[in-house]
Amino acid sequence: MKQKRYNQEFKQTIVELYRSGTSVSDLSHEYGVSEVTIYKWIKAHSPIENGGGLTPAEIAEIQKENLRLQQEVEILKKAMTIFAKK
């Protein structure tokens, strides 16, 4: 069975509907998404304690960006040493 892919906007809409009072069961039946998946989305889009109001998804995105920036800095350092020798 091929797994469905949902975009971030759809996931956020489902979470907002849940927060506005729609039950997970109702959302599951109406949108054809499993309850387990909806609960995962709710968890991923809910702020964590002592996280400064950030969600796990936001923290993962920040970590990904941080790694990219660290790699970029390393590349720039290597370039600086090459150009400094000339």
Protein backbone atom coordinates (compact mmCIF):
# COMPACT_ATOMS: atom_id res chain seq x y z
CA MET A 1 0.00 0.00 0.00
CA LYS A 2 1.35 3.41 -0.97
CA GLN A 3 1.67 5.89 1.89
CA LYS A 4 -0.15 9.21 1.53
CA ARG A 5 1.78 12.45 1.91
CA TYR A 6 0.21 15.51 3.49
CA ASN A 7 1.64 19.01 3.29
CA GLN A 8 2.40 21.10 6.38
CA GLU A 9 -0.57 23.39 5.80
CA PHE A 10 -2.99 20.44 5.85
CA LYS A 11 -1.41 19.04 9.01
CA GLN A 12 -1.59 22.42 10.74
CA THR A 13 -5.24 22.79 9.74
CA ILE A 14 -6.09 19.41 11.27
CA VAL A 15 -4.29 20.36 14.50
CA GLU A 16 -6.12 23.70 14.64
CA LEU A 17 -9.46 21.94 14.12
CA TYR A 18 -8.57 19.60 16.98
CA ARG A 19 -7.67 22.54 19.23
CA SER A 20 -10.96 24.23 18.36
CA GLY A 21 -12.85 21.26 19.77
CA THR A 22 -13.26 18.74 16.96
CA SER A 23 -12.53 15.22 18.19
CA VAL A 24 -9.73 13.17 16.69
CA SER A 25 -12.28 10.51 15.76
CA ASP A 26 -14.39 13.02 13.82
CA LEU A 27 -11.31 14.43 12.06
CA SER A 28 -10.18 10.93 11.16
CA HIS A 29 -13.52 10.02 9.60
CA GLU A 30 -13.98 13.34 7.81
CA TYR A 31 -10.50 13.64 6.29
CA GLY A 32 -9.54 9.98 5.93
CA VAL A 33 -6.47 10.23 8.14
CA SER A 34 -5.77 7.64 10.82
CA GLU A 35 -6.22 8.68 14.44
CA VAL A 36 -2.63 7.69 15.22
CA THR A 37 -1.37 10.02 12.50
CA ILE A 38 -3.48 12.89 13.81
CA TYR A 39 -2.15 12.35 17.33
CA LYS A 40 1.42 12.46 15.94
CA TRP A 41 0.65 15.75 14.20
CA ILE A 42 -0.84 17.18 17.40
CA LYS A 43 2.28 16.19 19.33
CA ALA A 44 4.61 17.58 16.64
CA HIS A 45 2.76 20.91 16.55
CA SER A 46 2.37 21.38 20.30
CA PRO A 47 4.89 23.44 22.28
CA ILE A 48 7.12 21.41 24.57
CA GLU A 49 7.75 22.32 28.18
CA ASN A 50 10.81 24.52 28.75
CA GLY A 51 11.19 24.79 24.99
CA GLY A 52 10.42 28.48 24.81
CA GLY A 53 7.10 27.77 23.11
CA LEU A 54 8.73 25.81 20.29
CA THR A 55 7.22 22.64 18.89
CA PRO A 56 9.27 19.50 18.20
CA ALA A 57 8.88 20.19 14.48
CA GLU A 58 10.27 23.72 14.91
CA ILE A 59 13.17 22.45 17.01
CA ALA A 60 14.02 19.84 14.35
CA GLU A 61 13.96 22.55 11.67
CA ILE A 62 16.27 24.77 13.77
CA GLN A 63 18.67 21.87 14.30
CA LYS A 64 18.70 21.13 10.56
CA GLU A 65 19.44 24.79 9.77
CA ASN A 66 22.14 24.88 12.46
CA LEU A 67 23.87 21.85 10.93
CA ARG A 68 23.73 23.45 7.48
CA LEU A 69 25.26 26.67 8.84
CA GLN A 70 28.02 24.76 10.65
CA GLN A 71 28.91 22.98 7.40
CA GLU A 72 28.92 26.30 5.57
CA VAL A 73 31.26 27.83 8.15
CA GLU A 74 33.67 24.90 7.75
CA ILE A 75 33.69 25.37 3.96
CA LEU A 76 34.33 29.09 4.36
CA LYS A 77 37.19 28.44 6.79
CA LYS A 78 38.82 26.11 4.27
CA ALA A 79 38.37 28.70 1.53
CA MET A 80 39.94 31.37 3.73
CA THR A 81 43.03 29.27 4.30
CA ILE A 82 43.38 28.65 0.56
CA PHE A 83 43.05 32.32 -0.34
CA ALA A 84 45.27 33.45 2.55
CA LYS A 85 48.15 31.41 1.11
CA LYS A 86 48.06 33.24 -2.23
